[in-house]
Amino acid sequence: GAGVSQSPSNKVTEKGKDVELRCDPISGHTALYWYRQSLGQGLEFLIYFQGNSAPDKSGLPSDRFSAERTGGSVSTLTIQRTQQEDSAVYLCASSPRAGQGDSPLHFGNGTRLTVT
Amino acid sequence: AQKITQTQPGMFVQEKEAVTLDCTYDTSDPSYGLFWYKQPSSGEMIFLIYQGSYDQQNATEGRYSLNFQKARKSANLVISASQLGDSAMYFCAMREALSSGGSYIPTFGRGTSLIVHP
């Protein structure tokens, strides 16, 4: 498809387990963002990738969160030792290039993570 | 301090009427962009409209227009002729140039829930 693809769409996990969330951006988009949306809240920035530059990890809430982007394309967000407060919808977005300030973000449908 | 403030948690409008969703922002950056997104109950975020800080004209896209008042730092979304399908959450976002260190990471408001009544 032409849009941003995220998998899985839903994930239920037990507290303390690790989870991996996947994002496949639009082909050719060099900028990739991860956001978290808790129930009734706005979007909380987590991490940003731009091409081959070092990622901006300033939004990651703890060292249990990490992300990588392989080959400038697919990204994986990993949450280790999940906690109940990690329950949220994790949204991935891409844009053609970050230096183009008027480029809107194109979002995936998100992964709904529930930690029991 | 909040970068983006959306003071209306919920709004109601009659079908076919116009509605304004408020957004104020805080930046000292001379170059920035403002975006509005729609999030229906299905969850996807849909880009609606963009306004650049140097744009002289208010942005318009079909039934959407942006009432940009730079001196007041407001960028309100106006939806004309509301339709039932407009019922959704609406998010205002800002992208700064210099303050973000060139990374252009958008900051989002908390959103406004719009319900369109038949």
Tab-separated table of C-alpha atoms in Angstrom:
chain	number	residue	atom	x	y	z
A	1	GLY	CA	0.000	0.000	0.000
A	2	ALA	CA	0.965	3.632	-0.311
A	3	GLY	CA	0.455	4.639	3.314
A	4	VAL	CA	2.326	4.162	6.576
A	5	SER	CA	1.861	0.628	7.813
A	6	GLN	CA	2.025	-0.368	11.471
A	7	SER	CA	1.888	-3.797	13.009
A	8	PRO	CA	0.413	-5.282	15.018
A	9	SER	CA	-2.752	-3.213	15.162
A	10	ASN	CA	-3.455	-4.511	18.652
A	11	LYS	CA	-1.146	-6.010	21.236
A	12	VAL	CA	-2.041	-7.330	24.669
A	13	THR	CA	0.873	-8.254	26.878
A	14	GLU	CA	1.547	-9.108	30.474
A	15	LYS	CA	3.324	-6.693	32.746
A	16	GLY	CA	7.066	-7.289	32.617
A	17	LYS	CA	7.165	-8.690	29.092
A	18	ASP	CA	8.973	-7.033	26.187
A	19	VAL	CA	7.095	-5.874	23.079
A	20	GLU	CA	8.141	-4.794	19.607
A	21	LEU	CA	6.072	-2.464	17.467
A	22	ARG	CA	6.794	-2.142	13.780
A	23	CYS	CA	6.432	0.782	11.384
A	24	ASP	CA	6.856	0.713	7.625
A	25	PRO	CA	6.918	4.333	6.357
A	26	ILE	CA	5.916	5.637	2.971
A	27	SER	CA	8.561	4.782	0.420
A	28	GLY	CA	10.990	7.647	-0.069
A	29	HIS	CA	10.117	9.402	3.181
A	30	THR	CA	13.327	10.079	5.055
A	31	ALA	CA	11.800	11.409	8.287
A	32	LEU	CA	10.101	8.995	10.699
A	33	TYR	CA	8.443	9.820	14.002
A	34	TRP	CA	7.013	7.807	16.868
A	35	TYR	CA	4.307	9.300	19.084
A	36	ARG	CA	2.276	7.903	21.956
A	37	GLN	CA	-1.377	8.734	22.551
A	38	SER	CA	-2.875	7.862	25.903
A	39	LEU	CA	-6.638	7.748	26.373
A	40	GLY	CA	-8.109	11.228	25.995
A	41	GLN	CA	-4.703	12.824	25.594
A	42	GLY	CA	-2.825	14.505	22.794
A	43	LEU	CA	0.172	13.081	21.046
A	44	GLU	CA	3.366	12.688	23.045
A	45	PHE	CA	6.551	12.713	20.976
A	46	LEU	CA	8.864	9.764	21.552
A	47	ILE	CA	11.619	9.566	18.959
A	48	TYR	CA	12.515	10.909	15.532
A	49	PHE	CA	14.708	9.577	12.719
A	50	GLN	CA	15.988	11.623	9.792
A	51	GLY	CA	17.888	9.769	7.114
A	52	ASN	CA	21.193	8.440	8.423
A	53	SER	CA	21.506	11.017	11.192
A	54	ALA	CA	21.527	10.051	14.847
A	55	PRO	CA	17.945	9.801	16.103
A	56	ASP	CA	16.420	12.407	18.401
A	57	LYS	CA	15.511	10.340	21.467
A	58	SER	CA	14.554	13.284	23.649
A	59	GLY	CA	10.952	12.141	24.055
A	60	LEU	CA	11.567	8.602	25.252
A	61	PRO	CA	10.032	8.375	28.754
A	62	SER	CA	12.528	5.877	30.194
A	63	ASP	CA	15.430	3.636	29.255
A	64	ARG	CA	12.945	0.789	28.817
A	65	PHE	CA	12.043	2.387	25.494
A	66	SER	CA	14.273	2.132	22.444
A	67	ALA	CA	13.867	2.288	18.699
A	68	GLU	CA	15.843	1.556	15.620
A	69	ARG	CA	15.446	2.175	11.954
A	70	THR	CA	17.058	-0.250	9.573
A	71	GLY	CA	18.237	0.800	6.140
A	72	GLY	CA	16.514	4.136	6.468
A	73	SER	CA	13.132	2.473	6.133
A	74	VAL	CA	11.376	0.153	8.593
A	75	SER	CA	11.452	1.134	12.254
A	76	THR	CA	10.915	-0.934	15.369
A	77	LEU	CA	9.951	0.526	18.734
A	78	THR	CA	10.843	-1.784	21.614
A	79	ILE	CA	9.466	-1.509	25.120
A	80	GLN	CA	11.208	-3.694	27.676
A	81	ARG	CA	9.672	-4.853	30.943
A	82	THR	CA	6.319	-3.306	30.089
A	83	GLN	CA	4.334	-1.500	32.784
A	84	GLN	CA	0.624	-0.775	32.915
A	85	GLU	CA	1.271	2.923	32.317
A	86	ASP	CA	2.733	1.971	28.922
A	87	SER	CA	-0.793	1.132	27.740
A	88	ALA	CA	-1.554	3.547	24.910
A	89	VAL	CA	-1.820	3.836	21.159
A	90	TYR	CA	1.598	4.105	19.536
A	91	LEU	CA	1.512	6.107	16.327
A	92	CYS	CA	4.175	6.169	13.659
A	93	ALA	CA	4.397	8.919	11.067
A	94	SER	CA	6.654	9.753	8.162
A	95	SER	CA	7.283	12.812	6.031
A	96	PRO	CA	9.311	13.434	2.899
A	97	ARG	CA	12.108	15.273	4.684
A	98	ALA	CA	12.227	17.140	7.929
A	99	GLY	CA	13.868	20.235	6.527
A	100	GLN	CA	10.777	20.900	4.493
A	101	GLY	CA	8.794	22.579	7.228
A	102	ASP	CA	5.472	22.550	5.461
A	103	SER	CA	5.448	18.792	4.913
A	104	PRO	CA	2.604	17.240	6.870
A	105	LEU	CA	3.131	14.041	8.756
A	106	HIS	CA	1.526	10.946	7.295
A	107	PHE	CA	0.360	8.682	10.094
A	108	GLY	CA	-0.196	4.978	10.339
A	109	ASN	CA	-3.275	3.556	12.028
A	110	GLY	CA	-1.338	2.927	15.217
A	111	THR	CA	-0.717	-0.018	17.506
A	112	ARG	CA	-2.998	-0.219	20.530
A	113	LEU	CA	-0.905	-1.642	23.365
A	114	THR	CA	-2.604	-3.001	26.465
A	115	VAL	CA	-0.472	-4.126	29.392
A	116	THR	CA	-2.339	-6.353	31.840
B	1	ALA	CA	4.395	26.125	29.277
B	2	GLN	CA	2.127	24.557	26.692
B	3	LYS	CA	3.297	25.141	23.157
B	4	ILE	CA	-0.131	24.431	21.714
B	5	THR	CA	-3.336	25.130	23.622
B	6	GLN	CA	-6.743	23.895	22.592
B	7	THR	CA	-9.145	25.178	25.215
B	8	GLN	CA	-12.297	23.462	23.978
B	9	PRO	CA	-12.381	19.821	25.068
B	10	GLY	CA	-15.718	19.323	23.322
B	11	MET	CA	-17.780	21.159	20.735
B	12	PHE	CA	-21.237	20.509	19.316
B	13	VAL	CA	-22.601	21.829	16.035
B	14	GLN	CA	-25.714	21.355	13.989
B	15	GLU	CA	-25.299	19.740	10.602
B	16	LYS	CA	-24.755	22.304	7.800
B	17	GLU	CA	-23.641	25.010	10.203
B	18	ALA	CA	-20.124	26.392	10.555
B	19	VAL	CA	-17.933	25.740	13.568
B	20	THR	CA	-14.655	27.225	14.801
B	21	LEU	CA	-12.130	25.186	16.744
B	22	ASP	CA	-9.653	27.250	18.719
B	23	CYS	CA	-5.891	26.887	18.802
B	24	THR	CA	-3.325	29.197	20.357
B	25	TYR	CA	0.392	28.631	20.260
B	26	ASP	CA	3.533	29.820	21.941
B	27	THR	CA	6.801	30.302	20.115
B	28	SER	CA	9.618	32.801	19.796
B	29	ASP	CA	10.726	31.246	16.535
B	30	PRO	CA	10.100	33.578	13.558
B	31	SER	CA	9.637	30.590	11.250
B	32	TYR	CA	7.059	27.977	12.082
B	33	GLY	CA	4.210	26.015	10.584
B	34	LEU	CA	0.794	25.198	11.930
B	35	PHE	CA	-1.163	22.071	11.062
B	36	TRP	CA	-4.596	20.704	11.781
B	37	TYR	CA	-5.339	16.996	11.852
B	38	LYS	CA	-8.587	15.082	12.172
B	39	GLN	CA	-8.807	11.799	14.073
B	40	PRO	CA	-12.086	9.909	13.573
B	41	SER	CA	-13.103	7.158	15.968
B	42	SER	CA	-11.293	4.683	13.726
B	43	GLY	CA	-8.041	6.211	14.951
B	44	GLU	CA	-6.179	7.343	11.865
B	45	MET	CA	-4.755	10.869	11.847
B	46	ILE	CA	-5.754	12.772	8.733
B	47	PHE	CA	-3.961	15.938	7.667
B	48	LEU	CA	-6.399	18.780	6.943
B	49	ILE	CA	-4.650	22.087	6.442
B	50	TYR	CA	-1.338	23.910	6.838
B	51	GLN	CA	-0.423	27.551	7.553
B	52	GLY	CA	3.121	28.876	7.397
B	53	SER	CA	4.174	31.742	9.620
B	54	TYR	CA	5.152	33.851	6.621
B	55	ASP	CA	2.017	33.130	4.615
B	56	GLN	CA	0.112	36.340	3.949
B	57	GLN	CA	-3.199	34.667	3.179
B	58	ASN	CA	-5.239	32.419	5.425
B	59	ALA	CA	-5.038	28.830	4.250
B	60	THR	CA	-8.119	27.182	2.784
B	61	GLU	CA	-8.795	23.580	1.744
B	62	GLY	CA	-12.315	22.913	0.617
B	63	ARG	CA	-14.624	23.332	3.617
B	64	TYR	CA	-11.665	23.939	5.919
B	65	SER	CA	-10.089	27.322	6.471
B	66	LEU	CA	-7.591	28.566	8.968
B	67	ASN	CA	-8.184	31.883	10.733
B	68	PHE	CA	-4.558	32.854	11.300
B	69	GLN	CA	-4.015	35.805	13.624
B	70	LYS	CA	-0.267	36.017	14.008
B	71	ALA	CA	-0.160	38.869	16.526
B	72	ARG	CA	-2.536	36.962	18.794
B	73	LYS	CA	-0.743	33.674	18.111
B	74	SER	CA	-3.936	31.937	17.187
B	75	ALA	CA	-4.703	29.546	14.348
B	76	ASN	CA	-8.345	28.607	14.588
B	77	LEU	CA	-9.836	25.994	12.268
B	78	VAL	CA	-13.131	26.900	10.633
B	79	ILE	CA	-15.256	24.111	9.207
B	80	SER	CA	-18.057	25.370	7.008
B	81	ALA	CA	-21.259	23.458	6.278
B	82	SER	CA	-20.598	20.745	8.878
B	83	GLN	CA	-21.349	17.165	7.933
B	84	LEU	CA	-22.037	14.159	10.142
B	85	GLY	CA	-18.721	12.700	8.994
B	86	ASP	CA	-16.904	15.661	10.536
B	87	SER	CA	-17.513	14.192	14.002
B	88	ALA	CA	-14.002	13.433	15.254
B	89	MET	CA	-11.140	14.665	17.401
B	90	TYR	CA	-9.264	17.621	15.926
B	91	PHE	CA	-5.648	18.325	16.761
B	92	CYS	CA	-3.662	21.488	16.219
B	93	ALA	CA	0.109	21.082	15.823
B	94	MET	CA	3.097	23.374	15.417
B	95	ARG	CA	6.422	22.789	13.810
B	96	GLU	CA	9.223	25.216	14.689
B	97	ALA	CA	12.396	25.690	12.695
B	98	LEU	CA	15.089	27.065	14.959
B	99	SER	CA	13.762	26.065	18.377
B	100	SER	CA	13.675	22.432	17.374
B	101	GLY	CA	17.330	22.532	16.384
B	102	GLY	CA	16.375	21.923	12.804
B	103	SER	CA	14.561	18.695	13.572
B	104	TYR	CA	11.069	20.074	12.891
B	105	ILE	CA	9.403	17.782	15.388
B	106	PRO	CA	5.746	18.794	15.543
B	107	THR	CA	4.132	19.494	18.913
B	108	PHE	CA	0.468	18.630	19.267
B	109	GLY	CA	-2.322	20.082	21.367
B	110	ARG	CA	-4.653	17.936	23.472
B	111	GLY	CA	-7.371	18.066	20.865
B	112	THR	CA	-11.011	19.090	20.614
B	113	SER	CA	-13.816	16.597	20.222
B	114	LEU	CA	-16.376	17.736	17.654
B	115	ILE	CA	-19.814	16.200	17.465
B	116	VAL	CA	-22.063	17.099	14.567
B	117	HIS	CA	-25.787	16.700	15.263
B	118	PRO	CA	-28.260	15.904	12.483
